[in-house]
mmCIF file of C-alpha atoms in Angstrom:
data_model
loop_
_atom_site.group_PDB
_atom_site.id
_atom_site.type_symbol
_atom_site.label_atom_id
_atom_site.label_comp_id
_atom_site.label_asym_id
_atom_site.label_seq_id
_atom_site.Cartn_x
_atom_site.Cartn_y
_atom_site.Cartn_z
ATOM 1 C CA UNK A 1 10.962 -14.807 2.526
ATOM 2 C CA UNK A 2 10.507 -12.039 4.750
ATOM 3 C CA UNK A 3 8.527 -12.569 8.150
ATOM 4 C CA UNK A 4 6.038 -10.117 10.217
ATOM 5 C CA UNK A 5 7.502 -9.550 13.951
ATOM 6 C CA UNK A 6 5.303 -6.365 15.319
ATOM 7 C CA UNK A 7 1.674 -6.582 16.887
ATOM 8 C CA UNK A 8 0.312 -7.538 12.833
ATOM 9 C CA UNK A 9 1.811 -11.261 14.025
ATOM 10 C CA UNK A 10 -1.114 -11.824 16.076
ATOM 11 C CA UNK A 11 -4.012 -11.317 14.188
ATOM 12 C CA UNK A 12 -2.439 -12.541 10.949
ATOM 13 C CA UNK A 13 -1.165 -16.375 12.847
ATOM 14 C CA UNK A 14 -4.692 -17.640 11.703
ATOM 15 C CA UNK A 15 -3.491 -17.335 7.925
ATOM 16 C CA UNK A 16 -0.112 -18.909 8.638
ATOM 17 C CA UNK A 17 -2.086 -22.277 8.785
ATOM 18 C CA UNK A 18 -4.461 -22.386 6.493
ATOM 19 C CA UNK A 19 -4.491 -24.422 3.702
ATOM 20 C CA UNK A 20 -4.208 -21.111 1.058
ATOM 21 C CA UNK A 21 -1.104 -20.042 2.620
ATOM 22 C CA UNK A 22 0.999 -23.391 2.472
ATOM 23 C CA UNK A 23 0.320 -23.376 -1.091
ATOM 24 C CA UNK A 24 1.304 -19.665 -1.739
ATOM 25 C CA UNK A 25 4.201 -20.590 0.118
ATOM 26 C CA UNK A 26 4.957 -22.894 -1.475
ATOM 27 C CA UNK A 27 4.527 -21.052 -4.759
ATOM 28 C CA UNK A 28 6.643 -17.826 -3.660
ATOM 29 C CA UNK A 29 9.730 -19.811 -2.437
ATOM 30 C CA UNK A 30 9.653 -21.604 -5.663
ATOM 31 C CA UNK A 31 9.432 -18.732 -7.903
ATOM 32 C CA UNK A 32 12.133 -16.710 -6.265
ATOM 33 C CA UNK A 33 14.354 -19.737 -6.500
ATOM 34 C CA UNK A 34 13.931 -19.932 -10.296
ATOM 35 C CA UNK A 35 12.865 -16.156 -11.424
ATOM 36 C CA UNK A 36 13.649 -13.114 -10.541
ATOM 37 C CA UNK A 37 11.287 -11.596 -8.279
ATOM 38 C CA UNK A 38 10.418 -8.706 -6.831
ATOM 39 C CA UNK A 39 10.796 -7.061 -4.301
ATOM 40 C CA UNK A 40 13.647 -9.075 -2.430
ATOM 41 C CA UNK A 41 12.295 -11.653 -0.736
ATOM 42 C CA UNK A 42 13.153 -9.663 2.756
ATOM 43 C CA UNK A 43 10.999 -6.902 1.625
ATOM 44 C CA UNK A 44 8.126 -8.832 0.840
ATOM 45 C CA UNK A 45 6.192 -7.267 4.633
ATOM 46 C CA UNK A 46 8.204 -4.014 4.582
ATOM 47 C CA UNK A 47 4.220 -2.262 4.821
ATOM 48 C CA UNK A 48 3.641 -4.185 8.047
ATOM 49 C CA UNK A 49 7.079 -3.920 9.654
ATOM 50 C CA UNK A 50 7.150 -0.194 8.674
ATOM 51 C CA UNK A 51 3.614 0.727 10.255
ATOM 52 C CA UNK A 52 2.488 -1.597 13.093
ATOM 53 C CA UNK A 53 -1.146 -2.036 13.268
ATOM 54 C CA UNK A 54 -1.659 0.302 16.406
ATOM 55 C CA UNK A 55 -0.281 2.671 14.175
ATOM 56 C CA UNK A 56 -1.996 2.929 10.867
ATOM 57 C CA UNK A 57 -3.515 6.008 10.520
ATOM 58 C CA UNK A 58 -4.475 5.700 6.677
ATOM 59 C CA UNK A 59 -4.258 2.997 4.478
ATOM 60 C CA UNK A 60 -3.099 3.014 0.852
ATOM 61 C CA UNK A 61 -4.466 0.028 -1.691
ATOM 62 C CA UNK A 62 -1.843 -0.832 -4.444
ATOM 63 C CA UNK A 63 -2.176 -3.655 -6.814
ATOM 64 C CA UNK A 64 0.939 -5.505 -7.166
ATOM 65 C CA UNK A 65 4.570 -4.222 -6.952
ATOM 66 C CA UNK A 66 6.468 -2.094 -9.272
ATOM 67 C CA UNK A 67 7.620 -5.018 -11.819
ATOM 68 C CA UNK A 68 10.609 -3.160 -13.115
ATOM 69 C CA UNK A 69 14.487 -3.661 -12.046
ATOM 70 C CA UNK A 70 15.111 -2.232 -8.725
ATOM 71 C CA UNK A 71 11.784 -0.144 -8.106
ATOM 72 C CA UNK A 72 10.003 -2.417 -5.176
ATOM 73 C CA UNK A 73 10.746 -2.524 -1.976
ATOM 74 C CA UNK A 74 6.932 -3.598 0.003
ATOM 75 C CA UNK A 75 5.473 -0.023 -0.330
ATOM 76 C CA UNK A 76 3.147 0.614 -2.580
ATOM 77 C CA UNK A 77 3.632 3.182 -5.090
ATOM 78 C CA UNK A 78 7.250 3.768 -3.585
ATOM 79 C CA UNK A 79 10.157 3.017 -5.145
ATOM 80 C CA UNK A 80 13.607 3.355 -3.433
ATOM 81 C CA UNK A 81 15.474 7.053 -3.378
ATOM 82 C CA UNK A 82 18.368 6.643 -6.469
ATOM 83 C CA UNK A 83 15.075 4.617 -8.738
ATOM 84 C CA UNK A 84 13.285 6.828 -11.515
ATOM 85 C CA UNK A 85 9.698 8.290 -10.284
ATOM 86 C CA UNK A 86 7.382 6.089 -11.699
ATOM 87 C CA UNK A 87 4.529 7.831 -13.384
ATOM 88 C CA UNK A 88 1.699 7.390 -11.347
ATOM 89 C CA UNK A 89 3.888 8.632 -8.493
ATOM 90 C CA UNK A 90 4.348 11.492 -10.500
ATOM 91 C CA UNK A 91 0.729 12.470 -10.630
ATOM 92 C CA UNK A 92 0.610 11.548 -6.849
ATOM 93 C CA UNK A 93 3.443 14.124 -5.469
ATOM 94 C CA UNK A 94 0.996 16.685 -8.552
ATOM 95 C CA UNK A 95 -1.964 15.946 -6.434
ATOM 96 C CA UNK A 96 0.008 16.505 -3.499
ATOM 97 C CA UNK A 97 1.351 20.208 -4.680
ATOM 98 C CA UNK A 98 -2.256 21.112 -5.879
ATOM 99 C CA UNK A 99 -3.891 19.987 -2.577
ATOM 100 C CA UNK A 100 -1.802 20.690 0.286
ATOM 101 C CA UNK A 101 1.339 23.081 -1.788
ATOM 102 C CA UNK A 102 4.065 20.424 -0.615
ATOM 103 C CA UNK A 103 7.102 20.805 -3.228
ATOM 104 C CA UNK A 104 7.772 18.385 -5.623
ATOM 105 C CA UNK A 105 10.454 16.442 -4.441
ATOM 106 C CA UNK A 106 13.705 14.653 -6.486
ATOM 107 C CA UNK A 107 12.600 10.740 -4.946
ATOM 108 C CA UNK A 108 10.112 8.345 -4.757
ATOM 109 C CA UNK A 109 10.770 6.963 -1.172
ATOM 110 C CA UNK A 110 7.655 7.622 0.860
ATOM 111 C CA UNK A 111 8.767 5.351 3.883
ATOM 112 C CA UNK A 112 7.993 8.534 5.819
ATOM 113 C CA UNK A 113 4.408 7.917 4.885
ATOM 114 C CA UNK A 114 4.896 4.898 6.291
ATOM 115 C CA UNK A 115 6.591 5.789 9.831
ATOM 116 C CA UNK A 116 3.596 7.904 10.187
ATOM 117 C CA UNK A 117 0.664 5.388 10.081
ATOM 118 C CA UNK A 118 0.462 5.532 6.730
ATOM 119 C CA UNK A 119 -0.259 1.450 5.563
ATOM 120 C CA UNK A 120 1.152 1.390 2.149
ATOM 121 C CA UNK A 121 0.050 -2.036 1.357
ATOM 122 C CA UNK A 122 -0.208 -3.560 -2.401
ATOM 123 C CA UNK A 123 -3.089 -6.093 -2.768
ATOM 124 C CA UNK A 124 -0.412 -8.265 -4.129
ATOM 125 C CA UNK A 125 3.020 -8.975 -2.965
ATOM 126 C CA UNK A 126 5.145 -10.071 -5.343
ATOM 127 C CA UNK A 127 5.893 -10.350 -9.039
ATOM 128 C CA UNK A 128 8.093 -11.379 -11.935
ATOM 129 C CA UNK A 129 10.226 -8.842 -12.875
ATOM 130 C CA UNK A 130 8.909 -7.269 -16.551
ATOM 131 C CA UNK A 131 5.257 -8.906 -15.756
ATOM 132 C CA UNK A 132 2.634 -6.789 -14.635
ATOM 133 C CA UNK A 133 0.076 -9.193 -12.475
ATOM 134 C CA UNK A 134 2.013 -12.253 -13.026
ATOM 135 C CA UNK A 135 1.413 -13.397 -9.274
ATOM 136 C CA UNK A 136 -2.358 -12.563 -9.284
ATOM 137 C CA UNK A 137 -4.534 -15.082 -8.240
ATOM 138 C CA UNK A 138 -1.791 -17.454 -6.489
ATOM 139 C CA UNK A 139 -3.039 -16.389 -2.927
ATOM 140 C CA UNK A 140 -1.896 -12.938 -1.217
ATOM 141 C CA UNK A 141 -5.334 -11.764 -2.307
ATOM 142 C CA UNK A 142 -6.508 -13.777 0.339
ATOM 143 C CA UNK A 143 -3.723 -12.971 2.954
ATOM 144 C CA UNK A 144 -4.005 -9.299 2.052
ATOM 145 C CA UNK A 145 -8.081 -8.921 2.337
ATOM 146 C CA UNK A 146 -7.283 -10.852 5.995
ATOM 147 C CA UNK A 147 -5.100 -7.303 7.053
ATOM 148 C CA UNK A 148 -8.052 -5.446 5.597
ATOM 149 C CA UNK A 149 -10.506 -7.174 7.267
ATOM 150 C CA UNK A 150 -8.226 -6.544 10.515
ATOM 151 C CA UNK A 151 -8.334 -2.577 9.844
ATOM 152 C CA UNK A 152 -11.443 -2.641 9.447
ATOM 153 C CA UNK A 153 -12.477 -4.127 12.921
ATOM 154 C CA UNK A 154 -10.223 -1.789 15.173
ATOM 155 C CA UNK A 155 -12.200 0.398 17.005
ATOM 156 C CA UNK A 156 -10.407 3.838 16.145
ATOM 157 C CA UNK A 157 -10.952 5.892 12.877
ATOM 158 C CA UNK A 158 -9.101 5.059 9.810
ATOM 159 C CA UNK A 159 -8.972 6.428 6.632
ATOM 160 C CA UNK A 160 -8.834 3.817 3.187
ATOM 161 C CA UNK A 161 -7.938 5.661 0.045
ATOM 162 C CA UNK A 162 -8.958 3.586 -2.782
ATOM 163 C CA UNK A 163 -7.982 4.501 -5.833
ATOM 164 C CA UNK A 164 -9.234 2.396 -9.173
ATOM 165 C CA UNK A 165 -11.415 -0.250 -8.937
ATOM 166 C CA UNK A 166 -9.429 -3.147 -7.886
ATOM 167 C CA UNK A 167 -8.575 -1.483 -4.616
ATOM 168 C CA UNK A 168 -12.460 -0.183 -4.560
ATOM 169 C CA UNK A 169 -13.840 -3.531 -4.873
ATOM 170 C CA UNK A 170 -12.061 -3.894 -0.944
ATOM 171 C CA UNK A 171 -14.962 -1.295 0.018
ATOM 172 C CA UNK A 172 -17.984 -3.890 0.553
ATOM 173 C CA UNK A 173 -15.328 -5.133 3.729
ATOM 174 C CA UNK A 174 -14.985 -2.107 5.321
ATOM 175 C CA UNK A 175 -18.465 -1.779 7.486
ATOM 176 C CA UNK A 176 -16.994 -0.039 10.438
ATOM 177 C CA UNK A 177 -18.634 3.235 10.698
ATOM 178 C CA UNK A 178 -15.619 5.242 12.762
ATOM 179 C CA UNK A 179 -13.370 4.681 9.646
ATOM 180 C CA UNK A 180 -13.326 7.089 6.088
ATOM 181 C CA UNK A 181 -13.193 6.017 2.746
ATOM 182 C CA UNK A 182 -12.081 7.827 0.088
ATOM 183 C CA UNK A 183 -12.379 6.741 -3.447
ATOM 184 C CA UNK A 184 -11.191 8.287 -6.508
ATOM 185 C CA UNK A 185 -9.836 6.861 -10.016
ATOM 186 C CA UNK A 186 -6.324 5.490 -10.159
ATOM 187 C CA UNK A 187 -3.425 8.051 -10.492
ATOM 188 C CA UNK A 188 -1.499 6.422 -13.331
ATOM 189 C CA UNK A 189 -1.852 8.288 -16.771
ATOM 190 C CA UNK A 190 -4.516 6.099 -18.560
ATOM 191 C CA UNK A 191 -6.776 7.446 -15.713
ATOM 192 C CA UNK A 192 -5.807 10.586 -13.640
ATOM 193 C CA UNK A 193 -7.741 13.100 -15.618
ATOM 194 C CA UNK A 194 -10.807 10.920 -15.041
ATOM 195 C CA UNK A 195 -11.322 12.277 -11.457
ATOM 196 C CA UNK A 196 -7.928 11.738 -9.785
ATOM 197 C CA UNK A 197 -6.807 15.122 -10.174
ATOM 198 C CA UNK A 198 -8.577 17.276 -7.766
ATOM 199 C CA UNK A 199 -9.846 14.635 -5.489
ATOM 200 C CA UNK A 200 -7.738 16.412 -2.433
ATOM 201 C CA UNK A 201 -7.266 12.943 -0.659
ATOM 202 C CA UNK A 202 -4.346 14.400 1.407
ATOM 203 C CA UNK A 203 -5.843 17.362 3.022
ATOM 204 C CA UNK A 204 -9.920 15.382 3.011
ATOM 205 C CA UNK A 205 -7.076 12.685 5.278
ATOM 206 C CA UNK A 206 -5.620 15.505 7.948
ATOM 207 C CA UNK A 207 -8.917 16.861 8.025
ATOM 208 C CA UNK A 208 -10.928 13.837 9.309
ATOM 209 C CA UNK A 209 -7.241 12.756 11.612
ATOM 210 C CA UNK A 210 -7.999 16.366 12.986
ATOM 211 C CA UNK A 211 -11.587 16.075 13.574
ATOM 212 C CA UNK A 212 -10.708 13.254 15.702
ATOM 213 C CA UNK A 213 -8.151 14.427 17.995
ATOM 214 C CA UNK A 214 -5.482 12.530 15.684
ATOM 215 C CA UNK A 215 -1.928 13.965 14.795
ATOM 216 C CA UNK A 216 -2.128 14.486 11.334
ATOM 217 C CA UNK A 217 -0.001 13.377 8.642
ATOM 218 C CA UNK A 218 3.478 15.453 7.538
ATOM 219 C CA UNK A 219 2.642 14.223 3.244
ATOM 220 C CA UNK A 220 6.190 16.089 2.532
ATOM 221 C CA UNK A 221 8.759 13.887 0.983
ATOM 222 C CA UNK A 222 12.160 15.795 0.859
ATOM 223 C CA UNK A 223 14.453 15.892 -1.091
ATOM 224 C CA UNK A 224 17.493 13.502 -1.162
#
């Protein structure tokens, strides 16, 4: 199992003790020495590693990971350069063209979101392969509302794009009035047309990183 080595370490050493986390542990090692799980075990914190917390600039809810062969790697909504766009990443990079005219690109790799202080973070961090919220409810829930709680308190702006209701159930933690939420419905296909499309959460993002003297973010994925 992967391990967090940046400046999230400190603030996140309190969960590394507590009772919760033994048993998740516990519980992850276990599965990914009888199941196949994803993402690889080293890529379980590949959303901390990528974006230290003095970083993050924006943060991204996911549920769980992509449960299919191959797509995870500890970004949410990513999926690694030679994997098949998955559909709600699809309406995503749609959203993107219609909002801020970025081209359409040929991957679904955003760790360039990520090297930008963009917190891709799934509220869940593993899964069985082929089962969709399999490791709900077994603990990261509690590990992963810690990091929110964390965002919330830092004393810069932030912006927390919450799309669908589990990741806008996180809003009733995020009190800090120098931070932006943005809520919309999820983009996956069962609920884009509700509200997602249109929503303009990429330029609303640069806007409020402008307003507040903050480099904004380069949303272009290239090509491969």
């Amino acid at each position: 199992m992967g391990a967090i080595s940046n400046d999230w370490l400190s603030p996140l050493k309190p969960e590394f003790s507590k009772p919760y986390y033994a048993k998740l542990y516990k519980k992850v090692m276990e599965e990914y020495r009888t199941r196949l799980i994803f993402p690889p075990a080293n890529d379980i914190f590949n959303a901390f590693e990528l974006t230290p917390l003095n970083e993050v600039k924006a943060v991204i809810l996911g549920q769980d990971p992509y449960h299919g062969d191959g797509q995870a790697h500890g970004l949410c909504f990513s999926v690694k350069p030679d994997v098949d766009i998955p559909p709600s990443l699809v309406n995503i990079y749609q959203e993107l063209h219609d909002d801020l005219g970025c081209y359409i690109p040929n991957n679904g790799y955003l760790t360039k979101w990520a090297k930008q202080g963009v917190l891709l973070l799934n509220t869940v961090l593993t899964v069985r392969a082929h089962q969709a919220n399999s490791h709900r409810g077994i603990g990261w829930e509690e590990f992963t509302n810690a990091a929110i709680r964390v965002l919330n308190e830092q004393d810069r702006p932030i912006v927390f794009i919450l799309w669908g209701r589990p990741a806008q159930m996180k809003k009733s933690m995020l009190t800090n009035p120098k931070h932006l939420i943005l809520e919309a419905p999820h983009p996956s296909p069962l609920s884009a047309y509700r509200g997602f499309f249109g929503s303009r959460p990429f330029s609303r993002t640069n806007e409020f990183l402008e307003q507040n003297g903050l480099t904004p973010i380069d949303w272009q994925i290239e090509n491969v």
